[in-house]
């Protein structure tokens, strides 16, 4: 049970919705919208108004009855909650197909996520630059990360190379790993966020097959309960 003075742990489901609020408020700001109600947010985002109020109440009292939310204030607060009000230094490990695509994506920098170095083992890549970011030998990684106070590592190495890389990262000041490899990473002191495009593809596949699934379930039900409509 929560003790007095203890801060309630916010659920992962709420945390996953925060970027949606943030992006939505950003769009409203671009359109010069100054205030918004939870009902209006609900129409845009598809969550219920009460869910939105509950979610935001986890972090403080932002709305005012009869007024709604001040868009700029809420946007700024959520940006702080998400830690977007500071620059995050990142390194990318593994400059192959996926690594190069990520390194070339300039939007990360726009949001304060700055890839300052890339590491690889391939001598043909070392010394080159991707999107102006230099590729260094992986042997320099530990020193570089600690020296430059890097907080996030993007991991795009082959699965079987992951363990070795994690061993090195555990000796650094890295606080978070954005893991694109299929490897399960368990570390006590580094927070890992896994990204699996294939999961998203499976979800899409489920959704485009949902109608057929409903039909099948209905048919099965009719077989079991033939008298029910
Ligand atoms: P790739 O083979 O093109 O690139 C891997 C790169 O890592 C190479 O440049 C290689 O020299 C480098 N490398 C190998 N060992 C290293 C080490 N110890 N330290 C630093 N660099 C090292 O592979 P690709 O296609 O870019 O995939 C990379 C990873 O991403 C794989 O684990 C793959 O399964 C995963 N992947 C994940 C996806 C996702 O949705 N999460 C989608 C596609 C790939």
PDB file of C-alpha atoms and ligand atoms in Angstrom:
ATOM      1  CA  UNK A   1       0.000   0.000   0.000  1.00  0.00           C
ATOM      2  CA  UNK A   2       1.079   3.535  -0.717  1.00  0.00           C
ATOM      3  CA  UNK A   3       2.694   5.201   2.323  1.00  0.00           C
ATOM      4  CA  UNK A   4       2.157   8.872   3.213  1.00  0.00           C
ATOM      5  CA  UNK A   5       4.659  11.037   1.383  1.00  0.00           C
ATOM      6  CA  UNK A   6       5.373   8.252  -1.113  1.00  0.00           C
ATOM      7  CA  UNK A   7       4.905   9.079  -4.795  1.00  0.00           C
ATOM      8  CA  UNK A   8       2.483   6.759  -6.553  1.00  0.00           C
ATOM      9  CA  UNK A   9       4.094   4.712  -9.320  1.00  0.00           C
ATOM     10  CA  UNK A  10       2.496   5.636 -12.604  1.00  0.00           C
ATOM     11  CA  UNK A  11       1.336   2.653 -14.646  1.00  0.00           C
ATOM     12  CA  UNK A  12       3.046   1.746 -17.901  1.00  0.00           C
ATOM     13  CA  UNK A  13      -0.278   2.142 -19.748  1.00  0.00           C
ATOM     14  CA  UNK A  14      -0.441   5.796 -18.674  1.00  0.00           C
ATOM     15  CA  UNK A  15       3.210   6.369 -19.583  1.00  0.00           C
ATOM     16  CA  UNK A  16       2.591   4.917 -23.053  1.00  0.00           C
ATOM     17  CA  UNK A  17      -0.279   7.375 -23.585  1.00  0.00           C
ATOM     18  CA  UNK A  18       1.794  10.436 -22.622  1.00  0.00           C
ATOM     19  CA  UNK A  19       3.555  10.786 -26.014  1.00  0.00           C
ATOM     20  CA  UNK A  20       0.105  10.805 -27.649  1.00  0.00           C
ATOM     21  CA  UNK A  21      -1.006  13.689 -25.415  1.00  0.00           C
ATOM     22  CA  UNK A  22       2.262  15.462 -26.084  1.00  0.00           C
ATOM     23  CA  UNK A  23       1.980  15.163 -29.877  1.00  0.00           C
ATOM     24  CA  UNK A  24      -1.691  16.136 -29.859  1.00  0.00           C
ATOM     25  CA  UNK A  25      -1.017  19.237 -27.730  1.00  0.00           C
ATOM     26  CA  UNK A  26       1.894  20.133 -30.002  1.00  0.00           C
ATOM     27  CA  UNK A  27      -0.460  20.060 -32.994  1.00  0.00           C
ATOM     28  CA  UNK A  28      -3.010  22.192 -31.150  1.00  0.00           C
ATOM     29  CA  UNK A  29      -0.288  24.717 -30.344  1.00  0.00           C
ATOM     30  CA  UNK A  30       0.734  24.848 -33.998  1.00  0.00           C
ATOM     31  CA  UNK A  31      -2.883  25.702 -34.776  1.00  0.00           C
ATOM     32  CA  UNK A  32      -2.879  28.472 -32.147  1.00  0.00           C
ATOM     33  CA  UNK A  33      -5.359  26.674 -29.888  1.00  0.00           C
ATOM     34  CA  UNK A  34      -4.975  28.100 -26.377  1.00  0.00           C
ATOM     35  CA  UNK A  35      -7.227  25.861 -24.341  1.00  0.00           C
ATOM     36  CA  UNK A  36      -8.775  22.458 -24.705  1.00  0.00           C
ATOM     37  CA  UNK A  37     -11.247  20.392 -22.699  1.00  0.00           C
ATOM     38  CA  UNK A  38     -10.886  16.724 -21.876  1.00  0.00           C
ATOM     39  CA  UNK A  39     -13.928  16.110 -24.117  1.00  0.00           C
ATOM     40  CA  UNK A  40     -12.192  17.771 -27.055  1.00  0.00           C
ATOM     41  CA  UNK A  41      -9.009  15.807 -26.376  1.00  0.00           C
ATOM     42  CA  UNK A  42     -11.140  12.679 -26.195  1.00  0.00           C
ATOM     43  CA  UNK A  43     -12.540  13.317 -29.690  1.00  0.00           C
ATOM     44  CA  UNK A  44      -9.046  13.725 -31.134  1.00  0.00           C
ATOM     45  CA  UNK A  45      -7.342  10.896 -29.286  1.00  0.00           C
ATOM     46  CA  UNK A  46     -10.101   8.328 -28.918  1.00  0.00           C
ATOM     47  CA  UNK A  47      -9.624   7.856 -25.146  1.00  0.00           C
ATOM     48  CA  UNK A  48     -12.565   8.740 -22.894  1.00  0.00           C
ATOM     49  CA  UNK A  49     -12.592  12.173 -21.263  1.00  0.00           C
ATOM     50  CA  UNK A  50     -12.529  10.593 -17.812  1.00  0.00           C
ATOM     51  CA  UNK A  51      -9.523   8.472 -18.763  1.00  0.00           C
ATOM     52  CA  UNK A  52      -7.712  11.606 -19.918  1.00  0.00           C
ATOM     53  CA  UNK A  53      -8.505  13.431 -16.665  1.00  0.00           C
ATOM     54  CA  UNK A  54      -7.383  10.410 -14.638  1.00  0.00           C
ATOM     55  CA  UNK A  55      -4.162  10.045 -16.633  1.00  0.00           C
ATOM     56  CA  UNK A  56      -3.216  13.687 -16.221  1.00  0.00           C
ATOM     57  CA  UNK A  57      -4.199  13.729 -12.539  1.00  0.00           C
ATOM     58  CA  UNK A  58      -1.331  11.319 -11.917  1.00  0.00           C
ATOM     59  CA  UNK A  59       1.035  14.219 -12.393  1.00  0.00           C
ATOM     60  CA  UNK A  60      -0.788  17.148 -10.823  1.00  0.00           C
ATOM     61  CA  UNK A  61      -3.814  19.364 -11.147  1.00  0.00           C
ATOM     62  CA  UNK A  62      -3.561  20.745 -14.646  1.00  0.00           C
ATOM     63  CA  UNK A  63      -7.156  21.377 -15.666  1.00  0.00           C
ATOM     64  CA  UNK A  64      -9.689  23.828 -14.329  1.00  0.00           C
ATOM     65  CA  UNK A  65     -13.377  23.067 -14.213  1.00  0.00           C
ATOM     66  CA  UNK A  66     -15.216  25.053 -16.843  1.00  0.00           C
ATOM     67  CA  UNK A  67     -11.968  26.125 -18.494  1.00  0.00           C
ATOM     68  CA  UNK A  68     -10.281  22.868 -19.462  1.00  0.00           C
ATOM     69  CA  UNK A  69      -6.553  22.748 -19.989  1.00  0.00           C
ATOM     70  CA  UNK A  70      -4.208  25.520 -20.971  1.00  0.00           C
ATOM     71  CA  UNK A  71      -2.574  23.925 -24.019  1.00  0.00           C
ATOM     72  CA  UNK A  72       0.852  25.553 -23.681  1.00  0.00           C
ATOM     73  CA  UNK A  73       1.059  24.837 -19.944  1.00  0.00           C
ATOM     74  CA  UNK A  74       0.030  21.200 -20.328  1.00  0.00           C
ATOM     75  CA  UNK A  75       2.367  20.723 -23.299  1.00  0.00           C
ATOM     76  CA  UNK A  76       5.262  22.161 -21.288  1.00  0.00           C
ATOM     77  CA  UNK A  77       4.437  20.033 -18.233  1.00  0.00           C
ATOM     78  CA  UNK A  78       4.189  16.820 -20.252  1.00  0.00           C
ATOM     79  CA  UNK A  79       7.446  17.638 -21.984  1.00  0.00           C
ATOM     80  CA  UNK A  80       9.083  17.900 -18.530  1.00  0.00           C
ATOM     81  CA  UNK A  81       7.415  14.679 -17.353  1.00  0.00           C
ATOM     82  CA  UNK A  82       8.769  12.900 -20.430  1.00  0.00           C
ATOM     83  CA  UNK A  83      12.202  14.418 -19.823  1.00  0.00           C
ATOM     84  CA  UNK A  84      12.096  16.249 -23.134  1.00  0.00           C
ATOM     85  CA  UNK A  85      13.176  19.566 -21.646  1.00  0.00           C
ATOM     86  CA  UNK A  86      16.805  18.411 -21.640  1.00  0.00           C
ATOM     87  CA  UNK A  87      19.153  17.194 -24.344  1.00  0.00           C
ATOM     88  CA  UNK A  88      19.747  13.449 -24.201  1.00  0.00           C
ATOM     89  CA  UNK A  89      23.099  12.348 -25.500  1.00  0.00           C
ATOM     90  CA  UNK A  90      22.865   9.040 -27.312  1.00  0.00           C
ATOM     91  CA  UNK A  91      25.230   6.631 -29.009  1.00  0.00           C
ATOM     92  CA  UNK A  92      24.247   4.154 -31.667  1.00  0.00           C
ATOM     93  CA  UNK A  93      25.879   0.733 -31.577  1.00  0.00           C
ATOM     94  CA  UNK A  94      25.856  -1.203 -34.856  1.00  0.00           C
ATOM     95  CA  UNK A  95      25.905   0.842 -38.058  1.00  0.00           C
ATOM     96  CA  UNK A  96      24.257  -1.732 -40.332  1.00  0.00           C
ATOM     97  CA  UNK A  97      20.970  -1.454 -42.224  1.00  0.00           C
ATOM     98  CA  UNK A  98      18.794  -0.511 -39.283  1.00  0.00           C
ATOM     99  CA  UNK A  99      21.451   1.506 -37.459  1.00  0.00           C
ATOM    100  CA  UNK A 100      22.107   3.651 -40.538  1.00  0.00           C
ATOM    101  CA  UNK A 101      18.398   4.279 -41.043  1.00  0.00           C
ATOM    102  CA  UNK A 102      18.046   5.437 -37.418  1.00  0.00           C
ATOM    103  CA  UNK A 103      21.187   7.559 -37.579  1.00  0.00           C
ATOM    104  CA  UNK A 104      19.827   9.258 -40.694  1.00  0.00           C
ATOM    105  CA  UNK A 105      16.547  10.160 -39.018  1.00  0.00           C
ATOM    106  CA  UNK A 106      16.976  13.793 -38.035  1.00  0.00           C
ATOM    107  CA  UNK A 107      13.728  14.063 -36.038  1.00  0.00           C
ATOM    108  CA  UNK A 108      15.405  12.546 -32.940  1.00  0.00           C
ATOM    109  CA  UNK A 109      17.650  15.587 -32.740  1.00  0.00           C
ATOM    110  CA  UNK A 110      14.670  17.912 -33.176  1.00  0.00           C
ATOM    111  CA  UNK A 111      13.227  16.430 -29.969  1.00  0.00           C
ATOM    112  CA  UNK A 112      16.485  16.699 -28.032  1.00  0.00           C
ATOM    113  CA  UNK A 113      17.792  13.172 -28.633  1.00  0.00           C
ATOM    114  CA  UNK A 114      21.230  13.749 -30.041  1.00  0.00           C
ATOM    115  CA  UNK A 115      23.194  10.829 -31.485  1.00  0.00           C
ATOM    116  CA  UNK A 116      26.740  12.019 -30.849  1.00  0.00           C
ATOM    117  CA  UNK A 117      28.664   8.891 -31.850  1.00  0.00           C
ATOM    118  CA  UNK A 118      28.233   5.588 -33.625  1.00  0.00           C
ATOM    119  CA  UNK A 119      30.219   2.445 -32.834  1.00  0.00           C
ATOM    120  CA  UNK A 120      30.865  -0.569 -35.009  1.00  0.00           C
ATOM    121  CA  UNK A 121      33.332  -3.401 -35.445  1.00  0.00           C
ATOM    122  CA  UNK A 122      33.468  -3.231 -39.240  1.00  0.00           C
ATOM    123  CA  UNK A 123      36.760  -1.568 -40.307  1.00  0.00           C
ATOM    124  CA  UNK A 124      35.129  -0.424 -43.572  1.00  0.00           C
ATOM    125  CA  UNK A 125      32.660   1.703 -41.628  1.00  0.00           C
ATOM    126  CA  UNK A 126      35.022   3.169 -39.035  1.00  0.00           C
ATOM    127  CA  UNK A 127      36.062   6.734 -39.849  1.00  0.00           C
ATOM    128  CA  UNK A 128      32.960   7.349 -41.945  1.00  0.00           C
ATOM    129  CA  UNK A 129      30.093   9.617 -40.936  1.00  0.00           C
ATOM    130  CA  UNK A 130      26.351   9.085 -41.051  1.00  0.00           C
ATOM    131  CA  UNK A 131      24.245  12.240 -40.942  1.00  0.00           C
ATOM    132  CA  UNK A 132      27.402  14.036 -39.743  1.00  0.00           C
ATOM    133  CA  UNK A 133      27.898  11.621 -36.838  1.00  0.00           C
ATOM    134  CA  UNK A 134      31.268   9.828 -36.816  1.00  0.00           C
ATOM    135  CA  UNK A 135      31.616   6.044 -36.612  1.00  0.00           C
ATOM    136  CA  UNK A 136      34.240   4.919 -34.088  1.00  0.00           C
ATOM    137  CA  UNK A 137      35.693   1.488 -33.271  1.00  0.00           C
ATOM    138  CA  UNK A 138      33.701  -0.313 -30.605  1.00  0.00           C
ATOM    139  CA  UNK A 139      36.847  -0.556 -28.454  1.00  0.00           C
ATOM    140  CA  UNK A 140      36.533   3.200 -27.797  1.00  0.00           C
ATOM    141  CA  UNK A 141      32.928   2.940 -26.661  1.00  0.00           C
ATOM    142  CA  UNK A 142      33.334   2.572 -22.885  1.00  0.00           C
ATOM    143  CA  UNK A 143      35.737   5.504 -22.620  1.00  0.00           C
ATOM    144  CA  UNK A 144      33.677   7.708 -24.951  1.00  0.00           C
ATOM    145  CA  UNK A 145      30.378   7.126 -23.138  1.00  0.00           C
ATOM    146  CA  UNK A 146      31.820   7.853 -19.694  1.00  0.00           C
ATOM    147  CA  UNK A 147      33.835  10.813 -20.893  1.00  0.00           C
ATOM    148  CA  UNK A 148      30.836  12.409 -22.620  1.00  0.00           C
ATOM    149  CA  UNK A 149      28.160  11.561 -20.068  1.00  0.00           C
ATOM    150  CA  UNK A 150      26.011   9.745 -22.599  1.00  0.00           C
ATOM    151  CA  UNK A 151      22.696   8.557 -21.198  1.00  0.00           C
ATOM    152  CA  UNK A 152      21.079   6.442 -23.926  1.00  0.00           C
ATOM    153  CA  UNK A 153      22.486   3.663 -26.131  1.00  0.00           C
ATOM    154  CA  UNK A 154      20.631   2.591 -29.265  1.00  0.00           C
ATOM    155  CA  UNK A 155      21.349  -1.060 -29.876  1.00  0.00           C
ATOM    156  CA  UNK A 156      21.291  -2.331 -33.460  1.00  0.00           C
ATOM    157  CA  UNK A 157      23.893  -5.100 -33.438  1.00  0.00           C
ATOM    158  CA  UNK A 158      23.203  -8.733 -34.432  1.00  0.00           C
ATOM    159  CA  UNK A 159      21.463 -10.728 -31.698  1.00  0.00           C
ATOM    160  CA  UNK A 160      24.501 -12.893 -30.921  1.00  0.00           C
ATOM    161  CA  UNK A 161      26.675  -9.827 -30.320  1.00  0.00           C
ATOM    162  CA  UNK A 162      24.314  -8.259 -27.810  1.00  0.00           C
ATOM    163  CA  UNK A 163      25.633  -9.880 -24.643  1.00  0.00           C
ATOM    164  CA  UNK A 164      29.172  -8.636 -25.224  1.00  0.00           C
ATOM    165  CA  UNK A 165      27.938  -5.109 -25.873  1.00  0.00           C
ATOM    166  CA  UNK A 166      25.816  -5.168 -22.702  1.00  0.00           C
ATOM    167  CA  UNK A 167      28.861  -6.264 -20.696  1.00  0.00           C
ATOM    168  CA  UNK A 168      30.656  -3.118 -21.830  1.00  0.00           C
ATOM    169  CA  UNK A 169      27.626  -0.859 -21.349  1.00  0.00           C
ATOM    170  CA  UNK A 170      27.272  -2.059 -17.746  1.00  0.00           C
ATOM    171  CA  UNK A 171      30.627  -0.441 -17.029  1.00  0.00           C
ATOM    172  CA  UNK A 172      29.436   2.941 -18.276  1.00  0.00           C
ATOM    173  CA  UNK A 173      27.109   5.729 -17.179  1.00  0.00           C
ATOM    174  CA  UNK A 174      24.445   4.669 -19.711  1.00  0.00           C
ATOM    175  CA  UNK A 175      20.995   4.875 -18.084  1.00  0.00           C
ATOM    176  CA  UNK A 176      18.790   3.570 -20.861  1.00  0.00           C
ATOM    177  CA  UNK A 177      19.071   1.139 -23.757  1.00  0.00           C
ATOM    178  CA  UNK A 178      16.779   1.460 -26.754  1.00  0.00           C
ATOM    179  CA  UNK A 179      17.015  -2.136 -27.819  1.00  0.00           C
ATOM    180  CA  UNK A 180      16.163  -3.049 -31.404  1.00  0.00           C
ATOM    181  CA  UNK A 181      17.784  -6.482 -31.265  1.00  0.00           C
ATOM    182  CA  UNK A 182      15.646  -9.574 -30.651  1.00  0.00           C
ATOM    183  CA  UNK A 183      17.817 -10.394 -27.607  1.00  0.00           C
ATOM    184  CA  UNK A 184      16.276 -10.361 -24.137  1.00  0.00           C
ATOM    185  CA  UNK A 185      18.352  -7.952 -22.108  1.00  0.00           C
ATOM    186  CA  UNK A 186      18.395  -8.135 -18.341  1.00  0.00           C
ATOM    187  CA  UNK A 187      20.421  -5.616 -16.410  1.00  0.00           C
ATOM    188  CA  UNK A 188      19.800  -4.353 -12.911  1.00  0.00           C
ATOM    189  CA  UNK A 189      20.790  -0.764 -13.344  1.00  0.00           C
ATOM    190  CA  UNK A 190      20.043   0.100 -16.965  1.00  0.00           C
ATOM    191  CA  UNK A 191      16.465   0.630 -18.126  1.00  0.00           C
ATOM    192  CA  UNK A 192      15.710  -1.219 -21.347  1.00  0.00           C
ATOM    193  CA  UNK A 193      12.997  -0.291 -23.806  1.00  0.00           C
ATOM    194  CA  UNK A 194      12.517  -2.928 -26.494  1.00  0.00           C
ATOM    195  CA  UNK A 195      11.314  -2.070 -29.977  1.00  0.00           C
ATOM    196  CA  UNK A 196       9.991  -4.917 -32.081  1.00  0.00           C
ATOM    197  CA  UNK A 197       8.570  -3.863 -35.436  1.00  0.00           C
ATOM    198  CA  UNK A 198       7.388  -7.415 -35.976  1.00  0.00           C
ATOM    199  CA  UNK A 199       5.017  -7.153 -32.971  1.00  0.00           C
ATOM    200  CA  UNK A 200       3.471  -4.094 -34.536  1.00  0.00           C
ATOM    201  CA  UNK A 201       3.125  -5.965 -37.846  1.00  0.00           C
ATOM    202  CA  UNK A 202       1.422  -8.884 -36.058  1.00  0.00           C
ATOM    203  CA  UNK A 203      -0.989  -6.408 -34.456  1.00  0.00           C
ATOM    204  CA  UNK A 204      -1.764  -4.939 -37.870  1.00  0.00           C
ATOM    205  CA  UNK A 205      -2.299  -8.451 -39.206  1.00  0.00           C
ATOM    206  CA  UNK A 206      -4.721  -9.179 -36.334  1.00  0.00           C
ATOM    207  CA  UNK A 207      -6.638  -5.997 -37.035  1.00  0.00           C
ATOM    208  CA  UNK A 208      -7.077  -6.637 -40.752  1.00  0.00           C
ATOM    209  CA  UNK A 209      -8.252 -10.166 -39.888  1.00  0.00           C
ATOM    210  CA  UNK A 210     -10.499  -9.102 -37.022  1.00  0.00           C
ATOM    211  CA  UNK A 211     -13.731  -9.227 -39.077  1.00  0.00           C
ATOM    212  CA  UNK A 212     -13.026 -12.794 -40.186  1.00  0.00           C
ATOM    213  CA  UNK A 213     -12.200 -13.755 -36.597  1.00  0.00           C
ATOM    214  CA  UNK A 214     -15.497 -12.310 -35.336  1.00  0.00           C
ATOM    215  CA  UNK A 215     -17.374 -14.230 -38.039  1.00  0.00           C
ATOM    216  CA  UNK A 216     -15.623 -17.447 -37.056  1.00  0.00           C
ATOM    217  CA  UNK A 217     -16.384 -16.943 -33.367  1.00  0.00           C
ATOM    218  CA  UNK A 218     -20.022 -16.227 -34.199  1.00  0.00           C
ATOM    219  CA  UNK A 219     -20.253 -19.413 -36.281  1.00  0.00           C
ATOM    220  CA  UNK A 220     -18.707 -21.430 -33.445  1.00  0.00           C
ATOM    221  CA  UNK A 221     -21.187 -19.923 -30.959  1.00  0.00           C
ATOM    222  CA  UNK A 222     -24.104 -20.757 -33.246  1.00  0.00           C
ATOM    223  CA  UNK A 223     -22.892 -24.356 -33.443  1.00  0.00           C
ATOM    224  CA  UNK A 224     -22.752 -24.634 -29.635  1.00  0.00           C
ATOM    225  CA  UNK A 225     -25.987 -22.698 -28.981  1.00  0.00           C
ATOM    226  CA  UNK A 226     -28.031 -23.265 -32.197  1.00  0.00           C
ATOM    227  CA  UNK A 227     -31.225 -21.826 -30.620  1.00  0.00           C
ATOM    228  CA  UNK A 228     -29.677 -18.472 -29.747  1.00  0.00           C
ATOM    229  CA  UNK A 229     -29.718 -15.667 -32.285  1.00  0.00           C
TER     230      UNK A 229
HETATM  231  P1  LIG B   1      23.277  -5.524 -40.001  1.00  0.00           P
HETATM  232  O1  LIG B   1      24.017  -6.807 -40.077  1.00  0.00           O
HETATM  233  O2  LIG B   1      23.009  -4.766 -41.260  1.00  0.00           O
HETATM  234  O3  LIG B   1      24.044  -4.537 -38.994  1.00  0.00           O
HETATM  235  C1  LIG B   1      24.647  -4.925 -37.807  1.00  0.00           C
HETATM  236  C2  LIG B   1      25.843  -4.018 -37.583  1.00  0.00           C
HETATM  237  O4  LIG B   1      26.356  -4.283 -36.279  1.00  0.00           O
HETATM  238  C3  LIG B   1      26.974  -4.238 -38.559  1.00  0.00           C
HETATM  239  O5  LIG B   1      27.414  -3.021 -39.106  1.00  0.00           O
HETATM  240  C4  LIG B   1      28.057  -4.902 -37.733  1.00  0.00           C
HETATM  241  O6  LIG B   1      29.377  -4.611 -38.194  1.00  0.00           O
HETATM  242  C5  LIG B   1      27.798  -4.290 -36.378  1.00  0.00           C
HETATM  243  N1  LIG B   1      28.337  -5.041 -35.250  1.00  0.00           N
HETATM  244  C6  LIG B   1      28.491  -6.380 -35.104  1.00  0.00           C
HETATM  245  N2  LIG B   1      29.000  -6.665 -33.893  1.00  0.00           N
HETATM  246  C7  LIG B   1      29.175  -5.491 -33.254  1.00  0.00           C
HETATM  247  C8  LIG B   1      29.656  -5.126 -31.972  1.00  0.00           C
HETATM  248  N3  LIG B   1      30.066  -6.041 -31.098  1.00  0.00           N
HETATM  249  N4  LIG B   1      29.701  -3.822 -31.655  1.00  0.00           N
HETATM  250  C9  LIG B   1      29.301  -2.872 -32.527  1.00  0.00           C
HETATM  251  N5  LIG B   1      28.836  -3.162 -33.757  1.00  0.00           N
HETATM  252  C10 LIG B   1      28.751  -4.441 -34.115  1.00  0.00           C
HETATM  253  O7  LIG B   1      21.928  -5.845 -39.248  1.00  0.00           O
HETATM  254  P2  LIG B   1      20.549  -5.028 -39.272  1.00  0.00           P
HETATM  255  O8  LIG B   1      19.675  -5.533 -40.337  1.00  0.00           O
HETATM  256  O9  LIG B   1      20.852  -3.577 -39.241  1.00  0.00           O
HETATM  257  O10 LIG B   1      19.911  -5.472 -37.897  1.00  0.00           O
HETATM  258  C11 LIG B   1      20.529  -5.068 -36.687  1.00  0.00           C
HETATM  259  C12 LIG B   1      19.770  -5.619 -35.506  1.00  0.00           C
HETATM  260  O11 LIG B   1      18.456  -5.093 -35.490  1.00  0.00           O
HETATM  261  C13 LIG B   1      19.603  -7.136 -35.538  1.00  0.00           C
HETATM  262  O12 LIG B   1      19.706  -7.617 -34.224  1.00  0.00           O
HETATM  263  C14 LIG B   1      18.202  -7.327 -36.087  1.00  0.00           C
HETATM  264  O13 LIG B   1      17.632  -8.549 -35.680  1.00  0.00           O
HETATM  265  C15 LIG B   1      17.515  -6.156 -35.470  1.00  0.00           C
HETATM  266  N6  LIG B   1      16.320  -5.685 -36.180  1.00  0.00           N
HETATM  267  C16 LIG B   1      15.303  -5.274 -35.373  1.00  0.00           C
HETATM  268  C17 LIG B   1      14.158  -4.790 -35.887  1.00  0.00           C
HETATM  269  C18 LIG B   1      13.114  -4.356 -34.918  1.00  0.00           C
HETATM  270  O14 LIG B   1      11.975  -4.172 -35.283  1.00  0.00           O
HETATM  271  N7  LIG B   1      13.452  -4.204 -33.673  1.00  0.00           N
HETATM  272  C19 LIG B   1      13.911  -4.673 -37.316  1.00  0.00           C
HETATM  273  C20 LIG B   1      15.067  -5.064 -38.088  1.00  0.00           C
HETATM  274  C21 LIG B   1      16.224  -5.564 -37.505  1.00  0.00           C
END
